[in-house]
Amino acid sequence: MNGQWTRRVLKRSLLVAGFSWLLLSSTVTQAESPVVRVMSYNLWHGGDAGKQPLEQTARVIREARADLVGLQETRGYAASGQPRPDRAKEIAQILGWNYFDQGGGTAILSRYPIGKASPGKWGVEIEHPSGTKLYLFNAHLMYIPYQPYQLLNIPYGDYPFIKTEQEAIDFAKKARGEQVERLIADSKAAVPPDATVFVTGDFNEPSHWDWTAAAQKAGRCPIAVQWPSTSMMAETGFIDTYREAHPDPVTAPGITWTPITKITDPKDRHDRIDFVLMRQGGGKVLSSHVVGESKEAADVVIVPYPSDHRSVVSAVELTGK
């Protein structure tokens, strides 16, 4: 009996040791290649404009399997004379996540703890479970004047119609240039040179990675334009995670604006204006998906979809410090 008991103890010890080795191996693998999923999501007046329960807006984030989310248009509708409710805070409570109010109807949600904010509150420090320190900045740039409408003679505010690339660039710089400069300056003031940095946002401006000569030739855009907002971010060292995963704007337009009108509507222009950018060297882009209302328009489908912007979520294998 003593010999049998010894054999049982030895067998059990070997099983425990084997399980511990597998667990350690899994932990090491995860530590070597941590992955984070970053999302940009315009809620459309806090999700209230879509006339869906707030749970449906939270569902979009769940279905995207996001870890970090930059939110725009976080303020919902309010009764006359009452302050507009902060839907971002409510969504964070539904998800059980951490939350940072940037002000101005923008906010950051995180599955992970949120650290200190940048001086201008454009971004925050985030501690990934792997120990990698991340930074997420989030922006909602000025929506008027909107140059694609100006170029296509679609009335939107009291702004003149335009014809040339230079006119589009000039109007875009006047509308958003100063905001982008402040965003870049704030990130430089808060982030170490070797850290992983993401920028999410509704830029209200297309991308220079999309409005190319090849895209114009294919009929994807009326003219080629070196759009200044994304160009400034690129000059600062940022890459577009969606374009890293889908390099060809002709075959993969990634349209985020808008699910509420038909793509053939002559009074609208459908485009990609919502981005997840990452500073070059911050990680390896594994995938990037559009989240929206139908399989024809999106990679991740939520029905009914509660916003007038499709969102975008990118998975990145972290390699930064």
GROMACS .gro file of C-alpha atoms in nm:
model
  321
    1MET     CA    1   0.000   0.000   0.000
    2ASN     CA    2   0.282   0.243   0.077
    3GLY     CA    3   0.437   0.176  -0.266
    4GLN     CA    4   0.102   0.232  -0.437
    5TRP     CA    5   0.053   0.556  -0.243
    6THR     CA    6   0.403   0.670  -0.347
    7ARG     CA    7   0.330   0.600  -0.714
    8ARG     CA    8   0.001   0.795  -0.689
    9VAL     CA    9   0.174   1.094  -0.530
   10LEU     CA   10   0.449   1.085  -0.793
   11LYS     CA   11   0.195   1.065  -1.075
   12ARG     CA   12  -0.004   1.354  -0.931
   13SER     CA   13   0.312   1.563  -0.889
   14LEU     CA   14   0.409   1.500  -1.251
   15LEU     CA   15   0.061   1.604  -1.370
   16VAL     CA   16   0.073   1.924  -1.163
   17ALA     CA   17   0.422   2.000  -1.288
   18GLY     CA   18   0.314   1.942  -1.648
   19PHE     CA   19   0.012   2.170  -1.609
   20SER     CA   20   0.226   2.438  -1.447
   21TRP     CA   21   0.475   2.419  -1.736
   22LEU     CA   22   0.193   2.459  -1.992
   23LEU     CA   23   0.054   2.756  -1.799
   24LEU     CA   24   0.398   2.915  -1.777
   25SER     CA   25   0.455   2.858  -2.150
   26SER     CA   26   0.122   3.024  -2.230
   27THR     CA   27   0.207   3.320  -2.006
   28VAL     CA   28   0.548   3.363  -2.168
   29THR     CA   29   0.393   3.350  -2.516
   30GLN     CA   30   0.139   3.616  -2.420
   31ALA     CA   31   0.412   3.831  -2.264
   32GLU     CA   32   0.620   3.804  -2.580
   33SER     CA   33   0.338   3.908  -2.814
   34PRO     CA   34   0.062   4.101  -2.635
   35VAL     CA   35  -0.227   4.213  -2.855
   36VAL     CA   36  -0.455   4.513  -2.815
   37ARG     CA   37  -0.771   4.598  -3.011
   38VAL     CA   38  -0.825   4.973  -3.060
   39MET     CA   39  -1.153   5.122  -3.180
   40SER     CA   40  -1.280   5.460  -3.301
   41TYR     CA   41  -1.654   5.513  -3.263
   42ASN     CA   42  -1.873   5.819  -3.322
   43LEU     CA   43  -2.186   5.758  -3.115
   44TRP     CA   44  -2.417   6.003  -3.301
   45HIS     CA   45  -2.530   6.235  -3.021
   46GLY     CA   46  -2.457   5.981  -2.751
   47GLY     CA   47  -2.640   5.709  -2.940
   48ASP     CA   48  -2.970   5.890  -2.884
   49ALA     CA   49  -3.004   6.003  -3.245
   50GLY     CA   50  -3.018   5.642  -3.363
   51LYS     CA   51  -3.323   5.585  -3.141
   52GLN     CA   52  -3.184   5.261  -3.001
   53PRO     CA   53  -3.137   5.162  -2.636
   54LEU     CA   54  -2.794   5.254  -2.505
   55GLU     CA   55  -2.727   4.883  -2.460
   56GLN     CA   56  -2.722   4.855  -2.841
   57THR     CA   57  -2.441   5.111  -2.858
   58ALA     CA   58  -2.250   4.915  -2.593
   59ARG     CA   59  -2.314   4.600  -2.797
   60VAL     CA   60  -2.123   4.750  -3.090
   61ILE     CA   61  -1.814   4.774  -2.867
   62ARG     CA   62  -1.862   4.421  -2.735
   63GLU     CA   63  -1.909   4.270  -3.081
   64ALA     CA   64  -1.598   4.451  -3.204
   65ARG     CA   65  -1.407   4.287  -2.915
   66ALA     CA   66  -1.236   4.619  -2.849
   67ASP     CA   67  -1.001   4.684  -2.556
   68LEU     CA   68  -0.959   5.060  -2.600
   69VAL     CA   69  -1.215   5.295  -2.756
   70GLY     CA   70  -1.197   5.659  -2.858
   71LEU     CA   71  -1.551   5.799  -2.855
   72GLN     CA   72  -1.689   6.106  -3.030
   73GLU     CA   73  -2.028   6.278  -2.986
   74THR     CA   74  -2.069   6.142  -2.635
   75ARG     CA   75  -2.342   6.383  -2.524
   76GLY     CA   76  -2.699   6.260  -2.560
   77TYR     CA   77  -3.023   6.452  -2.593
   78ALA     CA   78  -3.169   6.635  -2.293
   79ALA     CA   79  -3.499   6.787  -2.193
   80SER     CA   80  -3.527   7.162  -2.237
   81GLY     CA   81  -3.307   7.348  -1.992
   82GLN     CA   82  -3.132   7.032  -1.871
   83PRO     CA   83  -2.762   6.945  -1.922
   84ARG     CA   84  -2.691   6.693  -2.195
   85PRO     CA   85  -2.626   6.348  -2.045
   86ASP     CA   86  -2.282   6.189  -2.068
   87ARG     CA   87  -2.352   5.864  -2.253
   88ALA     CA   88  -1.984   5.764  -2.252
   89LYS     CA   89  -1.991   5.734  -1.874
   90GLU     CA   90  -2.309   5.529  -1.893
   91ILE     CA   91  -2.159   5.298  -2.156
   92ALA     CA   92  -1.850   5.250  -1.938
   93GLN     CA   93  -2.080   5.147  -1.653
   94ILE     CA   94  -2.265   4.901  -1.877
   95LEU     CA   95  -1.936   4.745  -1.988
   96GLY     CA   96  -1.771   4.765  -1.647
   97TRP     CA   97  -1.479   4.957  -1.802
   98ASN     CA   98  -1.264   5.255  -1.711
   99TYR     CA   99  -1.355   5.597  -1.847
  100PHE     CA  100  -1.194   5.935  -1.909
  101ASP     CA  101  -1.396   6.243  -2.007
  102GLN     CA  102  -1.186   6.458  -2.241
  103GLY     CA  103  -1.448   6.731  -2.259
  104GLY     CA  104  -1.605   6.865  -2.575
  105GLY     CA  105  -1.812   6.552  -2.633
  106THR     CA  106  -1.516   6.314  -2.654
  107ALA     CA  107  -1.409   6.038  -2.418
  108ILE     CA  108  -1.183   5.736  -2.385
  109LEU     CA  109  -1.299   5.396  -2.262
  110SER     CA  110  -1.055   5.125  -2.159
  111ARG     CA  111  -1.076   4.766  -2.045
  112TYR     CA  112  -0.747   4.839  -1.866
  113PRO     CA  113  -0.657   5.094  -1.596
  114ILE     CA  114  -0.626   5.453  -1.716
  115GLY     CA  115  -0.333   5.658  -1.590
  116LYS     CA  116  -0.253   6.026  -1.616
  117ALA     CA  117  -0.389   6.246  -1.892
  118SER     CA  118  -0.189   6.460  -2.133
  119PRO     CA  119  -0.174   6.836  -2.058
  120GLY     CA  120  -0.445   6.919  -2.313
  121LYS     CA  121  -0.658   6.610  -2.232
  122TRP     CA  122  -0.628   6.481  -2.587
  123GLY     CA  123  -0.494   6.150  -2.454
  124VAL     CA  124  -0.425   5.921  -2.159
  125GLU     CA  125  -0.169   5.670  -2.042
  126ILE     CA  126  -0.287   5.307  -2.025
  127GLU     CA  127  -0.121   5.009  -1.858
  128HIS     CA  128  -0.162   4.695  -2.068
  129PRO     CA  129  -0.171   4.368  -1.866
  130SER     CA  130   0.155   4.265  -2.038
  131GLY     CA  131   0.330   4.556  -1.868
  132THR     CA  132   0.355   4.755  -2.191
  133LYS     CA  133   0.263   5.118  -2.139
  134LEU     CA  134   0.029   5.252  -2.410
  135TYR     CA  135  -0.105   5.595  -2.494
  136LEU     CA  136  -0.441   5.659  -2.657
  137PHE     CA  137  -0.530   6.000  -2.801
  138ASN     CA  138  -0.874   6.075  -2.938
  139ALA     CA  139  -1.009   6.356  -3.156
  140HIS     CA  140  -1.327   6.488  -3.312
  141LEU     CA  141  -1.220   6.743  -3.571
  142MET     CA  142  -1.429   7.029  -3.708
  143TYR     CA  143  -1.712   6.910  -3.933
  144ILE     CA  144  -1.755   7.226  -4.141
  145PRO     CA  145  -1.678   7.315  -4.407
  146TYR     CA  146  -1.677   6.961  -4.547
  147GLN     CA  147  -1.459   6.954  -4.855
  148PRO     CA  148  -1.601   6.645  -5.031
  149TYR     CA  149  -1.938   6.822  -5.040
  150GLN     CA  150  -1.774   7.142  -5.160
  151LEU     CA  151  -1.602   6.952  -5.441
  152LEU     CA  152  -1.923   6.774  -5.544
  153ASN     CA  153  -2.152   7.080  -5.525
  154ILE     CA  154  -2.353   6.934  -5.237
  155PRO     CA  155  -2.494   7.216  -5.018
  156TYR     CA  156  -2.384   7.191  -4.653
  157GLY     CA  157  -2.368   7.518  -4.467
  158ASP     CA  158  -2.298   7.852  -4.628
  159TYR     CA  159  -1.971   7.757  -4.798
  160PRO     CA  160  -1.862   7.797  -5.160
  161PHE     CA  161  -1.823   7.509  -5.400
  162ILE     CA  162  -1.466   7.436  -5.506
  163LYS     CA  163  -1.291   7.257  -5.793
  164THR     CA  164  -0.921   7.203  -5.724
  165GLU     CA  165  -0.699   7.004  -5.492
  166GLN     CA  166  -0.536   7.321  -5.359
  167GLU     CA  167  -0.873   7.473  -5.271
  168ALA     CA  168  -0.966   7.154  -5.085
  169ILE     CA  169  -0.637   7.159  -4.894
  170ASP     CA  170  -0.671   7.528  -4.806
  171PHE     CA  171  -1.027   7.491  -4.673
  172ALA     CA  172  -0.932   7.177  -4.479
  173LYS     CA  173  -0.634   7.350  -4.316
  174LYS     CA  174  -0.850   7.646  -4.212
  175ALA     CA  175  -1.111   7.412  -4.065
  176ARG     CA  176  -0.889   7.160  -3.885
  177GLY     CA  177  -0.523   7.247  -3.915
  178GLU     CA  178  -0.494   7.419  -3.579
  179GLN     CA  179  -0.669   7.129  -3.404
  180VAL     CA  180  -0.428   6.876  -3.553
  181GLU     CA  181  -0.132   7.091  -3.453
  182ARG     CA  182  -0.257   7.102  -3.093
  183LEU     CA  183  -0.315   6.725  -3.092
  184ILE     CA  184   0.038   6.658  -3.215
  185ALA     CA  185   0.193   6.905  -2.968
  186ASP     CA  186  -0.002   6.751  -2.679
  187SER     CA  187   0.111   6.400  -2.770
  188LYS     CA  188   0.474   6.511  -2.790
  189ALA     CA  189   0.447   6.673  -2.446
  190ALA     CA  190   0.306   6.359  -2.283
  191VAL     CA  191   0.456   6.057  -2.457
  192PRO     CA  192   0.811   5.914  -2.435
  193PRO     CA  193   0.983   5.881  -2.774
  194ASP     CA  194   0.976   5.498  -2.779
  195ALA     CA  195   0.621   5.443  -2.646
  196THR     CA  196   0.329   5.292  -2.838
  197VAL     CA  197   0.079   5.564  -2.928
  198PHE     CA  198  -0.263   5.536  -3.092
  199VAL     CA  199  -0.479   5.818  -3.223
  200THR     CA  200  -0.847   5.751  -3.284
  201GLY     CA  201  -1.094   5.995  -3.427
  202ASP     CA  202  -1.366   6.121  -3.650
  203PHE     CA  203  -1.150   6.351  -3.861
  204ASN     CA  204  -1.439   6.487  -4.070
  205GLU     CA  205  -1.190   6.480  -4.356
  206PRO     CA  206  -1.089   6.199  -4.592
  207SER     CA  207  -0.743   6.047  -4.602
  208HIS     CA  208  -0.452   6.120  -4.832
  209TRP     CA  209  -0.396   5.743  -4.827
  210ASP     CA  210  -0.736   5.707  -5.002
  211TRP     CA  211  -0.780   5.997  -5.245
  212THR     CA  212  -0.495   5.889  -5.471
  213ALA     CA  213  -0.444   5.912  -5.846
  214ALA     CA  214  -0.523   5.539  -5.874
  215ALA     CA  215  -0.844   5.585  -5.675
  216GLN     CA  216  -0.943   5.879  -5.897
  217LYS     CA  217  -0.880   5.670  -6.209
  218ALA     CA  218  -1.098   5.391  -6.067
  219GLY     CA  219  -1.378   5.638  -5.991
  220ARG     CA  220  -1.340   5.612  -5.613
  221CYS     CA  221  -1.289   5.988  -5.569
  222PRO     CA  222  -1.346   6.292  -5.791
  223ILE     CA  223  -0.984   6.412  -5.777
  224ALA     CA  224  -0.662   6.314  -5.600
  225VAL     CA  225  -0.607   6.520  -5.283
  226GLN     CA  226  -0.319   6.522  -5.037
  227TRP     CA  227  -0.552   6.579  -4.743
  228PRO     CA  228  -0.368   6.779  -4.476
  229SER     CA  229  -0.492   6.625  -4.149
  230THR     CA  230  -0.379   6.270  -4.222
  231SER     CA  231  -0.072   6.407  -4.402
  232MET     CA  232   0.032   6.597  -4.088
  233MET     CA  233  -0.012   6.283  -3.880
  234ALA     CA  234   0.197   6.083  -4.129
  235GLU     CA  235   0.472   6.346  -4.123
  236THR     CA  236   0.478   6.311  -3.744
  237GLY     CA  237   0.538   5.937  -3.779
  238PHE     CA  238   0.189   5.786  -3.768
  239ILE     CA  239   0.058   5.507  -3.988
  240ASP     CA  240  -0.304   5.422  -4.070
  241THR     CA  241  -0.380   5.078  -3.925
  242TYR     CA  242  -0.668   5.016  -4.168
  243ARG     CA  243  -0.447   5.093  -4.469
  244GLU     CA  244  -0.173   4.874  -4.324
  245ALA     CA  245  -0.419   4.583  -4.320
  246HIS     CA  246  -0.586   4.684  -4.650
  247PRO     CA  247  -0.328   4.870  -4.863
  248ASP     CA  248  -0.545   4.923  -5.173
  249PRO     CA  249  -0.809   5.200  -5.138
  250VAL     CA  250  -0.970   5.086  -5.463
  251THR     CA  251  -1.049   4.730  -5.357
  252ALA     CA  252  -1.091   4.809  -4.985
  253PRO     CA  253  -1.239   5.159  -4.944
  254GLY     CA  254  -1.332   5.098  -4.577
  255ILE     CA  255  -1.617   5.350  -4.586
  256THR     CA  256  -1.729   5.480  -4.246
  257TRP     CA  257  -1.946   5.774  -4.354
  258THR     CA  258  -2.235   5.694  -4.366
  259PRO     CA  259  -2.472   5.400  -4.313
  260ILE     CA  260  -2.785   5.616  -4.313
  261THR     CA  261  -2.793   5.705  -4.684
  262LYS     CA  262  -2.753   5.490  -4.994
  263ILE     CA  263  -2.412   5.495  -5.158
  264THR     CA  264  -2.584   5.604  -5.481
  265ASP     CA  265  -2.745   5.908  -5.314
  266PRO     CA  266  -2.646   6.213  -5.524
  267LYS     CA  267  -2.687   6.438  -5.219
  268ASP     CA  268  -2.420   6.256  -5.020
  269ARG     CA  269  -2.060   6.140  -5.052
  270HIS     CA  270  -1.958   5.815  -4.884
  271ASP     CA  271  -1.603   5.811  -4.752
  272ARG     CA  272  -1.360   5.690  -4.486
  273ILE     CA  273  -1.322   5.962  -4.225
  274ASP     CA  274  -1.287   5.759  -3.902
  275PHE     CA  275  -0.939   5.633  -3.818
  276VAL     CA  276  -0.721   5.430  -3.586
  277LEU     CA  277  -0.368   5.565  -3.634
  278MET     CA  278  -0.055   5.430  -3.466
  279ARG     CA  279   0.292   5.573  -3.435
  280GLN     CA  280   0.533   5.386  -3.661
  281GLY     CA  281   0.709   5.106  -3.476
  282GLY     CA  282   0.446   5.076  -3.203
  283GLY     CA  283   0.331   4.733  -3.312
  284LYS     CA  284   0.240   4.496  -3.592
  285VAL     CA  285  -0.108   4.542  -3.740
  286LEU     CA  286  -0.280   4.204  -3.740
  287SER     CA  287  -0.620   4.312  -3.870
  288SER     CA  288  -0.852   4.609  -3.912
  289HIS     CA  289  -1.228   4.584  -3.951
  290VAL     CA  290  -1.520   4.814  -4.023
  291VAL     CA  291  -1.817   4.769  -3.789
  292GLY     CA  292  -2.157   4.854  -3.929
  293GLU     CA  293  -2.506   4.767  -4.042
  294SER     CA  294  -2.470   4.503  -4.315
  295LYS     CA  295  -2.231   4.244  -4.456
  296GLU     CA  296  -2.211   4.445  -4.779
  297ALA     CA  297  -2.072   4.748  -4.592
  298ALA     CA  298  -1.896   4.606  -4.288
  299ASP     CA  299  -1.681   4.321  -4.159
  300VAL     CA  300  -1.858   4.308  -3.822
  301VAL     CA  301  -2.236   4.345  -3.851
  302ILE     CA  302  -2.468   4.480  -3.579
  303VAL     CA  303  -2.841   4.506  -3.652
  304PRO     CA  304  -2.990   4.752  -3.590
  305TYR     CA  305  -2.679   4.967  -3.606
  306PRO     CA  306  -2.720   5.273  -3.379
  307SER     CA  307  -2.489   5.537  -3.534
  308ASP     CA  308  -2.452   5.745  -3.849
  309HIS     CA  309  -2.082   5.650  -3.858
  310ARG     CA  310  -1.950   5.300  -3.904
  311SER     CA  311  -1.672   5.237  -3.657
  312VAL     CA  312  -1.330   5.083  -3.712
  313VAL     CA  313  -1.138   4.843  -3.487
  314SER     CA  314  -0.776   4.735  -3.535
  315ALA     CA  315  -0.587   4.451  -3.368
  316VAL     CA  316  -0.219   4.524  -3.304
  317GLU     CA  317   0.055   4.300  -3.173
  318LEU     CA  318   0.254   4.525  -2.944
  319THR     CA  319   0.626   4.564  -2.991
  320GLY     CA  320   0.682   4.901  -2.820
  321LYS     CA  321   0.821   4.968  -2.475
   0.00000   0.00000   0.00000
